[in-house]
Amino acid sequence: MHKVTSTSSLGPGGLDLTQSFFKPIQNTAPPSPTKRHTKISVIGVGNVGMAIAQTILTQDLADELALVDAVKDKLRGEMLDLQHAAAFLPRTQILSSTDYSVTAGSDLCIVTAGARQNPGESRLNLLQRNVGLFKKIIPPLAQLSPDAILLIVSNPVDVLTYVAWKLSGFPSNRVIGSGTNLDSSRFRFLIADHLDVNAQDVQAYIVGEHGDSSVALWSSISVGGVPILSFLEKQQISCEKETLERIHKEVVGSAYEVISLKGYTSWAIGYSVANLAFSILRNQRKIHPVTVMANGFHGIEAGEVFLSLPALLGRGGALAVTNVHMTEEEAQRLRDSAKTLLELQRQLDLEV
Ligand SMILES: NC(=O)C1=CN([C@@H]2O[C@H](COP(=O)(O)OP(=O)(O)OC[C@H]3O[C@@H](n4cnc5c(N)ncnc54)[C@H](O)[C@@H]3O)[C@@H](O)[C@H]2O)C=CC1
Ligand SMILES: CC(=O)C(=O)O
């Protein structure tokens, strides 16, 4: 295990530097027991894992950050590179190891390890390769951090969240996928760009599969509190509906475009996942469209399927699913998306 060097108090020749540099204040009260020590583990230090790790560090969210990867030199290089930013960041102890023992006692384990898409390849095509990896990754994580929340990012994220749930034996509220939190951000960005407003003033959800069969919830889009569709209908501006359809197509094509241009996506997923980590660990009770166990919500009754729905996130994980308004057409598309994912789940061999 590689420990951050600055926490060592031993100088050359075993001299205790703490004793030489500091004169302790006598009779100090012990640290307040109310401050929790927060530990986050990130599994996989590729483009996505590192974008998440560095964004988390800027948010002062963790006292301890543990990094795990299968490639030893790259892992140590990434750890050192982050540690060298210590003078510019809130204090976080950064550890790394190829051994999962470094993750013990985590509050949140973020899994980004695995194969990524080649240009033009679908997310679902990665399934077999990444299920094989998850069989090695999830059991030790669950064993070493039995109270943690698992946040899955590797693709195809919805089916892999189901796989992580099965392999961990955790209750479903503590196994979440990053899902369509990213797709919804892309959607909000494009709507905001079209209307020339701030994306944070646009409320809009994409739900269902993170990927090709995702569902845009037109009926719930509002900008600064104004419901967009009914506003457009009242103004009889029908052509704008076509613009919205084009925007959803652009969202679905976003990852394919970025991957064909730079080989992978990283910055937006980094911010998306750090934002989820913040809502969970700081108990924000904020609503995010993320992958959760969807059975029983919005007419999905076909079985234990995981896909994105707007969910309330807090320290306990996914606490509730909101009753967001859907037209019958939107709900049907969601159920179709659920059937596609369920079919894939049923074909999996999850014997470890
Ligand atoms: N859910 C989402 O919105 C997004 C998901 N992704 C997915 O995230 C995953 C990672 O993407 P990138 O970081 O770009 O790939 P990458 O190839 O840069 O990194 C993958 C990392 O996983 C590591 N790894 C492989 N096997 C491992 C094992 N058994 N244990 C620990 N580490 C292992 C590799 O050594 C590598 O460092 C892909 O599946 C990708 O499709 C990417 C962007 C967005
Ligand atoms: C790669 C991927 O899933 C994304 O950027 O949406």
CSV table of C-alpha atoms and ligand atoms in Angstrom, one decimal:
chain,number,residue,atom,x,y,z
A,1,MET,CA,0.0,0.0,0.0
A,2,HIS,CA,1.4,3.4,-0.9
A,3,LYS,CA,0.8,6.0,1.8
A,4,VAL,CA,0.9,9.7,1.4
A,5,THR,CA,4.4,10.8,2.4
A,6,SER,CA,3.4,14.0,4.3
A,7,THR,CA,1.7,12.0,7.1
A,8,SER,CA,5.0,10.3,8.1
A,9,SER,CA,6.6,11.9,11.2
A,10,LEU,CA,9.9,10.1,10.8
A,11,GLY,CA,12.7,12.1,9.1
A,12,PRO,CA,16.1,10.7,8.0
A,13,GLY,CA,17.7,8.4,10.6
A,14,GLY,CA,14.4,7.9,12.3
A,15,LEU,CA,14.3,11.4,13.9
A,16,ASP,CA,10.7,12.2,14.9
A,17,LEU,CA,10.1,15.4,13.1
A,18,THR,CA,6.8,16.1,14.8
A,19,GLN,CA,8.7,16.3,18.2
A,20,SER,CA,11.3,18.7,16.7
A,21,PHE,CA,9.0,21.1,14.9
A,22,PHE,CA,6.0,21.3,17.3
A,23,LYS,CA,5.6,21.9,20.9
A,24,PRO,CA,2.3,20.3,21.9
A,25,ILE,CA,-0.4,22.4,23.7
A,26,GLN,CA,-1.0,20.7,27.0
A,27,ASN,CA,-4.4,19.5,28.2
A,28,THR,CA,-6.2,19.8,24.8
A,29,ALA,CA,-9.6,18.3,24.5
A,30,PRO,CA,-9.8,15.2,22.2
A,31,PRO,CA,-11.2,15.8,18.7
A,32,SER,CA,-15.0,16.1,18.6
A,33,PRO,CA,-16.5,12.6,18.1
A,34,THR,CA,-19.3,14.2,16.0
A,35,LYS,CA,-17.0,14.7,13.0
A,36,ARG,CA,-17.2,11.6,10.9
A,37,HIS,CA,-14.1,10.4,9.1
A,38,THR,CA,-15.2,10.0,5.4
A,39,LYS,CA,-13.5,7.5,3.1
A,40,ILE,CA,-14.1,7.2,-0.6
A,41,SER,CA,-12.6,4.4,-2.8
A,42,VAL,CA,-12.3,4.7,-6.6
A,43,ILE,CA,-11.8,1.5,-8.4
A,44,GLY,CA,-10.1,2.0,-11.8
A,45,VAL,CA,-7.8,4.9,-12.4
A,46,GLY,CA,-8.4,5.4,-16.1
A,47,ASN,CA,-9.7,8.5,-17.7
A,48,VAL,CA,-13.0,8.3,-15.8
A,49,GLY,CA,-11.7,7.3,-12.4
A,50,MET,CA,-9.1,10.1,-12.4
A,51,ALA,CA,-11.6,12.7,-13.5
A,52,ILE,CA,-13.9,11.6,-10.6
A,53,ALA,CA,-11.0,11.5,-8.1
A,54,GLN,CA,-9.7,15.0,-8.9
A,55,THR,CA,-13.2,16.5,-8.8
A,56,ILE,CA,-13.9,14.9,-5.5
A,57,LEU,CA,-10.6,16.3,-4.1
A,58,THR,CA,-11.7,19.9,-5.0
A,59,GLN,CA,-15.0,19.4,-3.1
A,60,ASP,CA,-13.4,18.7,0.3
A,61,LEU,CA,-15.6,15.6,0.5
A,62,ALA,CA,-13.3,12.9,1.8
A,63,ASP,CA,-10.8,12.6,4.6
A,64,GLU,CA,-9.3,9.6,2.8
A,65,LEU,CA,-9.3,8.6,-0.8
A,66,ALA,CA,-8.2,5.1,-1.8
A,67,LEU,CA,-7.4,4.3,-5.4
A,68,VAL,CA,-7.3,0.7,-6.8
A,69,ASP,CA,-6.3,-0.5,-10.2
A,70,ALA,CA,-4.9,-3.6,-11.8
A,71,VAL,CA,-1.9,-1.8,-13.3
A,72,LYS,CA,0.6,-1.1,-10.6
A,73,ASP,CA,2.9,1.6,-12.1
A,74,LYS,CA,0.0,3.6,-13.6
A,75,LEU,CA,-1.7,3.5,-10.3
A,76,ARG,CA,1.2,4.8,-8.3
A,77,GLY,CA,1.9,7.4,-10.9
A,78,GLU,CA,-1.7,8.7,-10.7
A,79,MET,CA,-1.6,8.7,-6.9
A,80,LEU,CA,1.6,10.7,-6.8
A,81,ASP,CA,0.4,13.2,-9.3
A,82,LEU,CA,-2.7,13.8,-7.2
A,83,GLN,CA,-0.7,14.0,-4.0
A,84,HIS,CA,1.6,16.7,-5.5
A,85,ALA,CA,-1.5,19.0,-5.7
A,86,ALA,CA,-1.7,18.9,-1.9
A,87,ALA,CA,-0.7,22.6,-1.5
A,88,PHE,CA,-3.7,23.7,-3.5
A,89,LEU,CA,-6.4,21.4,-2.2
A,90,PRO,CA,-8.3,20.7,1.1
A,91,ARG,CA,-6.4,18.1,3.0
A,92,THR,CA,-7.1,14.5,2.0
A,93,GLN,CA,-5.1,11.4,2.7
A,94,ILE,CA,-4.6,9.6,-0.7
A,95,LEU,CA,-3.7,5.9,-0.7
A,96,SER,CA,-3.4,3.4,-3.5
A,97,SER,CA,-2.9,-0.3,-3.9
A,98,THR,CA,-3.7,-3.2,-6.3
A,99,ASP,CA,-4.9,-4.9,-3.1
A,100,TYR,CA,-8.5,-4.3,-2.1
A,101,SER,CA,-7.5,-4.1,1.6
A,102,VAL,CA,-6.7,-0.4,0.9
A,103,THR,CA,-10.5,0.2,0.5
A,104,ALA,CA,-11.5,-1.2,4.0
A,105,GLY,CA,-14.0,0.9,5.8
A,106,SER,CA,-15.1,3.0,2.9
A,107,ASP,CA,-18.3,5.0,3.0
A,108,LEU,CA,-18.6,5.1,-0.7
A,109,CYS,CA,-17.0,2.9,-3.4
A,110,ILE,CA,-17.0,4.2,-6.9
A,111,VAL,CA,-16.4,1.6,-9.6
A,112,THR,CA,-15.0,2.8,-12.9
A,113,ALA,CA,-12.8,-0.2,-13.8
A,114,GLY,CA,-13.3,-2.0,-17.1
A,115,ALA,CA,-13.4,-1.9,-20.8
A,116,ARG,CA,-14.6,1.2,-22.6
A,117,GLN,CA,-16.2,1.7,-25.9
A,118,ASN,CA,-14.2,1.9,-29.1
A,119,PRO,CA,-15.5,4.5,-31.6
A,120,GLY,CA,-19.0,3.5,-32.8
A,121,GLU,CA,-19.3,0.6,-30.3
A,122,SER,CA,-22.4,0.5,-28.1
A,123,ARG,CA,-22.2,0.4,-24.3
A,124,LEU,CA,-24.2,-2.8,-24.2
A,125,ASN,CA,-21.4,-4.5,-26.2
A,126,LEU,CA,-19.1,-4.2,-23.2
A,127,LEU,CA,-21.3,-6.3,-21.0
A,128,GLN,CA,-19.6,-9.7,-21.0
A,129,ARG,CA,-16.1,-8.3,-20.5
A,130,ASN,CA,-17.1,-6.1,-17.6
A,131,VAL,CA,-19.2,-8.7,-15.8
A,132,GLY,CA,-16.1,-10.9,-15.7
A,133,LEU,CA,-14.2,-8.0,-14.0
A,134,PHE,CA,-17.0,-7.3,-11.6
A,135,LYS,CA,-16.8,-10.8,-10.3
A,136,LYS,CA,-13.3,-10.0,-9.1
A,137,ILE,CA,-14.0,-6.5,-7.9
A,138,ILE,CA,-17.4,-6.4,-6.1
A,139,PRO,CA,-17.1,-9.3,-3.6
A,140,PRO,CA,-13.9,-8.0,-1.9
A,141,LEU,CA,-15.3,-4.4,-1.9
A,142,ALA,CA,-18.5,-5.6,-0.2
A,143,GLN,CA,-16.6,-7.7,2.3
A,144,LEU,CA,-14.2,-5.0,3.3
A,145,SER,CA,-16.8,-2.2,3.5
A,146,PRO,CA,-20.0,-3.9,4.4
A,147,ASP,CA,-21.8,-0.6,5.2
A,148,ALA,CA,-20.7,1.3,2.1
A,149,ILE,CA,-22.7,2.6,-0.7
A,150,LEU,CA,-21.6,1.3,-4.1
A,151,LEU,CA,-21.7,3.8,-7.0
A,152,ILE,CA,-21.3,2.1,-10.3
A,153,VAL,CA,-20.0,4.0,-13.4
A,154,SER,CA,-18.5,1.3,-15.7
A,155,ASN,CA,-20.6,0.5,-18.7
A,156,PRO,CA,-23.2,-0.7,-19.5
A,157,VAL,CA,-23.9,1.0,-16.2
A,158,ASP,CA,-27.5,-0.1,-15.6
A,159,VAL,CA,-26.9,-3.8,-16.1
A,160,LEU,CA,-23.6,-3.6,-14.1
A,161,THR,CA,-25.5,-1.9,-11.2
A,162,TYR,CA,-27.8,-5.0,-11.2
A,163,VAL,CA,-24.6,-7.2,-11.3
A,164,ALA,CA,-23.1,-5.3,-8.4
A,165,TRP,CA,-26.3,-5.6,-6.4
A,166,LYS,CA,-26.4,-9.4,-6.9
A,167,LEU,CA,-22.6,-9.9,-6.2
A,168,SER,CA,-22.5,-7.6,-3.1
A,169,GLY,CA,-25.6,-8.9,-1.4
A,170,PHE,CA,-26.3,-5.3,-0.3
A,171,PRO,CA,-29.8,-3.9,0.0
A,172,SER,CA,-30.8,-2.2,-3.2
A,173,ASN,CA,-30.9,1.3,-1.7
A,174,ARG,CA,-27.1,1.1,-1.3
A,175,VAL,CA,-26.3,0.1,-4.9
A,176,ILE,CA,-26.7,3.0,-7.3
A,177,GLY,CA,-25.5,3.6,-10.8
A,178,SER,CA,-24.5,7.0,-12.3
A,179,GLY,CA,-27.2,6.3,-14.9
A,180,THR,CA,-28.7,9.2,-16.7
A,181,ASN,CA,-27.4,11.9,-14.4
A,182,LEU,CA,-24.9,12.6,-17.2
A,183,ASP,CA,-27.4,12.4,-20.0
A,184,SER,CA,-29.7,14.8,-18.2
A,185,SER,CA,-26.9,17.3,-17.8
A,186,ARG,CA,-26.2,17.0,-21.5
A,187,PHE,CA,-29.9,17.6,-22.1
A,188,ARG,CA,-30.0,20.6,-19.8
A,189,PHE,CA,-26.9,22.1,-21.4
A,190,LEU,CA,-28.4,21.8,-25.0
A,191,ILE,CA,-31.8,23.2,-23.9
A,192,ALA,CA,-30.1,26.0,-22.1
A,193,ASP,CA,-27.8,26.7,-25.0
A,194,HIS,CA,-30.9,26.8,-27.4
A,195,LEU,CA,-32.7,29.2,-25.0
A,196,ASP,CA,-29.6,31.2,-24.0
A,197,VAL,CA,-30.2,30.6,-20.3
A,198,ASN,CA,-28.2,29.0,-17.5
A,199,ALA,CA,-28.4,25.2,-17.5
A,200,GLN,CA,-29.0,25.3,-13.7
A,201,ASP,CA,-32.3,27.0,-14.4
A,202,VAL,CA,-33.4,24.2,-16.7
A,203,GLN,CA,-35.2,21.3,-15.0
A,204,ALA,CA,-35.2,18.3,-17.4
A,205,TYR,CA,-34.8,14.6,-16.9
A,206,ILE,CA,-33.7,11.8,-19.1
A,207,VAL,CA,-34.6,8.4,-17.6
A,208,GLY,CA,-34.4,4.7,-18.5
A,209,GLU,CA,-31.2,3.2,-19.9
A,210,HIS,CA,-28.0,5.3,-19.9
A,211,GLY,CA,-27.6,4.9,-23.6
A,212,ASP,CA,-29.5,4.2,-26.8
A,213,SER,CA,-33.0,3.6,-25.4
A,214,SER,CA,-33.0,6.5,-22.9
A,215,VAL,CA,-36.3,8.4,-22.5
A,216,ALA,CA,-36.6,12.2,-22.5
A,217,LEU,CA,-39.4,13.4,-20.2
A,218,TRP,CA,-40.7,16.3,-22.3
A,219,SER,CA,-43.7,16.8,-20.2
A,220,SER,CA,-41.7,17.7,-17.1
A,221,ILE,CA,-39.3,20.2,-18.7
A,222,SER,CA,-39.4,23.6,-17.1
A,223,VAL,CA,-37.2,26.7,-17.3
A,224,GLY,CA,-37.2,29.0,-14.4
A,225,GLY,CA,-40.5,27.4,-13.2
A,226,VAL,CA,-42.2,27.8,-16.7
A,227,PRO,CA,-43.4,24.4,-18.0
A,228,ILE,CA,-42.0,24.5,-21.5
A,229,LEU,CA,-44.3,22.2,-23.5
A,230,SER,CA,-47.6,23.8,-22.3
A,231,PHE,CA,-46.0,27.2,-22.8
A,232,LEU,CA,-45.1,26.4,-26.4
A,233,GLU,CA,-48.6,24.9,-27.0
A,234,LYS,CA,-50.3,28.0,-25.7
A,235,GLN,CA,-48.1,30.1,-28.0
A,236,GLN,CA,-48.8,27.7,-30.8
A,237,ILE,CA,-45.1,27.3,-31.5
A,238,SER,CA,-45.2,23.7,-32.8
A,239,CYS,CA,-41.8,23.7,-34.6
A,240,GLU,CA,-40.1,23.9,-31.3
A,241,LYS,CA,-41.1,20.3,-30.5
A,242,GLU,CA,-38.9,19.2,-33.5
A,243,THR,CA,-36.1,21.1,-32.0
A,244,LEU,CA,-36.6,19.2,-28.7
A,245,GLU,CA,-36.6,15.9,-30.6
A,246,ARG,CA,-33.3,16.9,-32.3
A,247,ILE,CA,-31.8,17.8,-28.9
A,248,HIS,CA,-32.7,14.3,-27.5
A,249,LYS,CA,-31.0,12.7,-30.5
A,250,GLU,CA,-28.0,14.9,-29.9
A,251,VAL,CA,-27.9,13.7,-26.2
A,252,VAL,CA,-28.0,10.0,-27.3
A,253,GLY,CA,-25.2,10.7,-29.8
A,254,SER,CA,-23.1,12.8,-27.4
A,255,ALA,CA,-20.9,10.0,-26.1
A,256,TYR,CA,-20.4,8.5,-29.5
A,257,GLU,CA,-19.3,12.0,-30.8
A,258,VAL,CA,-16.9,12.7,-28.0
A,259,ILE,CA,-15.4,9.1,-28.2
A,260,SER,CA,-14.9,9.5,-32.0
A,261,LEU,CA,-13.2,12.8,-31.4
A,262,LYS,CA,-11.0,12.2,-28.3
A,263,GLY,CA,-11.2,8.5,-27.7
A,264,TYR,CA,-13.2,8.6,-24.4
A,265,THR,CA,-15.4,10.8,-22.3
A,266,SER,CA,-14.2,12.0,-18.9
A,267,TRP,CA,-14.8,15.5,-17.6
A,268,ALA,CA,-18.6,15.6,-17.6
A,269,ILE,CA,-18.8,12.1,-16.0
A,270,GLY,CA,-16.2,13.3,-13.4
A,271,TYR,CA,-18.4,16.2,-12.4
A,272,SER,CA,-21.6,14.1,-12.6
A,273,VAL,CA,-20.3,11.5,-10.2
A,274,ALA,CA,-18.6,13.9,-7.8
A,275,ASN,CA,-22.0,15.7,-7.6
A,276,LEU,CA,-23.7,12.4,-6.8
A,277,ALA,CA,-21.0,11.7,-4.1
A,278,PHE,CA,-21.6,15.1,-2.6
A,279,SER,CA,-25.4,14.5,-2.4
A,280,ILE,CA,-24.9,11.1,-0.8
A,281,LEU,CA,-22.1,11.8,1.7
A,282,ARG,CA,-23.4,15.3,2.7
A,283,ASN,CA,-27.0,13.9,3.0
A,284,GLN,CA,-28.3,16.5,0.6
A,285,ARG,CA,-31.6,14.7,-0.1
A,286,LYS,CA,-31.2,16.0,-3.7
A,287,ILE,CA,-33.0,14.5,-6.6
A,288,HIS,CA,-30.9,13.0,-9.3
A,289,PRO,CA,-31.8,10.7,-12.3
A,290,VAL,CA,-29.7,7.7,-11.3
A,291,THR,CA,-29.8,3.9,-11.8
A,292,VAL,CA,-31.9,2.3,-9.0
A,293,MET,CA,-33.9,-0.8,-8.6
A,294,ALA,CA,-37.0,0.2,-10.7
A,295,ASN,CA,-39.4,-2.6,-10.0
A,296,GLY,CA,-42.7,-1.3,-8.8
A,297,PHE,CA,-42.2,2.3,-10.0
A,298,HIS,CA,-44.0,3.9,-13.0
A,299,GLY,CA,-45.7,0.7,-14.0
A,300,ILE,CA,-42.5,-1.3,-14.2
A,301,GLU,CA,-43.6,-4.7,-12.9
A,302,ALA,CA,-41.6,-7.1,-15.1
A,303,GLY,CA,-38.9,-8.0,-12.4
A,304,GLU,CA,-35.8,-6.8,-10.6
A,305,VAL,CA,-34.5,-4.4,-13.2
A,306,PHE,CA,-32.1,-1.5,-12.7
A,307,LEU,CA,-32.5,1.7,-14.7
A,308,SER,CA,-32.6,5.5,-14.1
A,309,LEU,CA,-35.4,7.3,-12.4
A,310,PRO,CA,-35.3,10.6,-10.5
A,311,ALA,CA,-34.3,9.5,-7.0
A,312,LEU,CA,-33.8,11.2,-3.7
A,313,LEU,CA,-30.2,10.7,-2.6
A,314,GLY,CA,-28.8,11.0,0.9
A,315,ARG,CA,-26.5,9.4,3.4
A,316,GLY,CA,-28.5,6.2,3.3
A,317,GLY,CA,-28.2,6.0,-0.5
A,318,ALA,CA,-31.3,6.0,-2.8
A,319,LEU,CA,-34.1,7.0,-0.3
A,320,ALA,CA,-37.1,7.4,-2.7
A,321,VAL,CA,-38.2,7.6,-6.3
A,322,THR,CA,-40.1,10.8,-7.2
A,323,ASN,CA,-43.5,10.6,-8.8
A,324,VAL,CA,-42.4,12.6,-11.8
A,325,HIS,CA,-45.1,13.3,-14.3
A,326,MET,CA,-44.9,11.1,-17.4
A,327,THR,CA,-47.3,10.9,-20.4
A,328,GLU,CA,-48.5,7.4,-21.2
A,329,GLU,CA,-46.2,7.4,-24.2
A,330,GLU,CA,-43.2,8.2,-22.0
A,331,ALA,CA,-44.1,5.6,-19.5
A,332,GLN,CA,-44.5,3.0,-22.2
A,333,ARG,CA,-41.0,3.9,-23.6
A,334,LEU,CA,-39.6,3.5,-20.1
A,335,ARG,CA,-41.3,0.1,-19.7
A,336,ASP,CA,-39.8,-0.9,-23.1
A,337,SER,CA,-36.4,0.2,-21.9
A,338,ALA,CA,-36.9,-1.9,-18.8
A,339,LYS,CA,-37.8,-5.0,-20.9
A,340,THR,CA,-34.6,-4.6,-23.0
A,341,LEU,CA,-32.4,-4.4,-19.8
A,342,LEU,CA,-34.2,-7.2,-18.1
A,343,GLU,CA,-33.7,-9.5,-21.0
A,344,LEU,CA,-29.9,-8.8,-20.8
A,345,GLN,CA,-29.9,-9.4,-17.0
A,346,ARG,CA,-31.6,-12.8,-17.5
A,347,GLN,CA,-28.8,-14.0,-19.8
A,348,LEU,CA,-26.0,-13.3,-17.3
A,349,ASP,CA,-24.0,-16.0,-15.5
A,350,LEU,CA,-23.2,-14.5,-12.1
A,351,GLU,CA,-21.6,-17.5,-10.6
A,352,VAL,CA,-18.3,-16.3,-9.0
B,1,LIG,N1,-21.7,5.7,-16.8
B,1,LIG,C1,-21.2,6.7,-17.6
B,1,LIG,O1,-21.8,7.7,-17.8
B,1,LIG,C2,-19.8,6.5,-18.1
B,1,LIG,C3,-19.2,5.3,-18.1
B,1,LIG,N2,-17.9,5.2,-18.6
B,1,LIG,C4,-17.4,3.8,-18.5
B,1,LIG,O2,-16.3,3.9,-17.5
B,1,LIG,C5,-15.4,2.8,-17.7
B,1,LIG,C6,-14.0,3.3,-17.7
B,1,LIG,O3,-13.7,4.2,-18.8
B,1,LIG,P1,-12.3,4.8,-18.9
B,1,LIG,O4,-11.8,5.3,-17.6
B,1,LIG,O5,-12.4,5.8,-20.1
B,1,LIG,O6,-11.4,3.5,-19.3
B,1,LIG,P2,-9.9,3.4,-19.1
B,1,LIG,O7,-9.5,2.3,-20.0
B,1,LIG,O8,-9.2,4.7,-19.2
B,1,LIG,O9,-9.7,2.9,-17.6
B,1,LIG,C7,-10.2,1.7,-17.2
B,1,LIG,C8,-9.3,1.3,-16.0
B,1,LIG,O10,-9.8,0.1,-15.4
B,1,LIG,C9,-8.6,-0.6,-14.9
B,1,LIG,N3,-8.9,-2.0,-14.7
B,1,LIG,C10,-9.2,-3.0,-15.6
B,1,LIG,N4,-9.4,-4.2,-14.9
B,1,LIG,C11,-9.3,-3.9,-13.6
B,1,LIG,C12,-9.5,-4.7,-12.4
B,1,LIG,N5,-9.8,-6.0,-12.4
B,1,LIG,N6,-9.4,-4.1,-11.2
B,1,LIG,C13,-9.1,-2.8,-11.1
B,1,LIG,N7,-8.9,-2.0,-12.2
B,1,LIG,C14,-9.0,-2.5,-13.4
B,1,LIG,C15,-7.6,-0.4,-16.1
B,1,LIG,O11,-6.3,-0.7,-15.7
B,1,LIG,C16,-7.8,1.0,-16.4
B,1,LIG,O12,-7.0,1.9,-15.6
B,1,LIG,C17,-15.8,2.2,-19.1
B,1,LIG,O13,-16.6,1.1,-18.9
B,1,LIG,C18,-16.6,3.3,-19.7
B,1,LIG,O14,-17.5,2.9,-20.7
B,1,LIG,C19,-17.3,6.2,-19.2
B,1,LIG,C20,-17.9,7.4,-19.3
B,1,LIG,C21,-19.2,7.7,-18.8
B,2,LIG,C1,-19.2,6.7,-22.3
B,2,LIG,C2,-20.5,7.1,-21.7
B,2,LIG,O1,-21.2,6.3,-21.3
B,2,LIG,C3,-20.9,8.5,-21.8
B,2,LIG,O2,-20.0,9.4,-21.8
B,2,LIG,O3,-22.1,8.8,-21.7
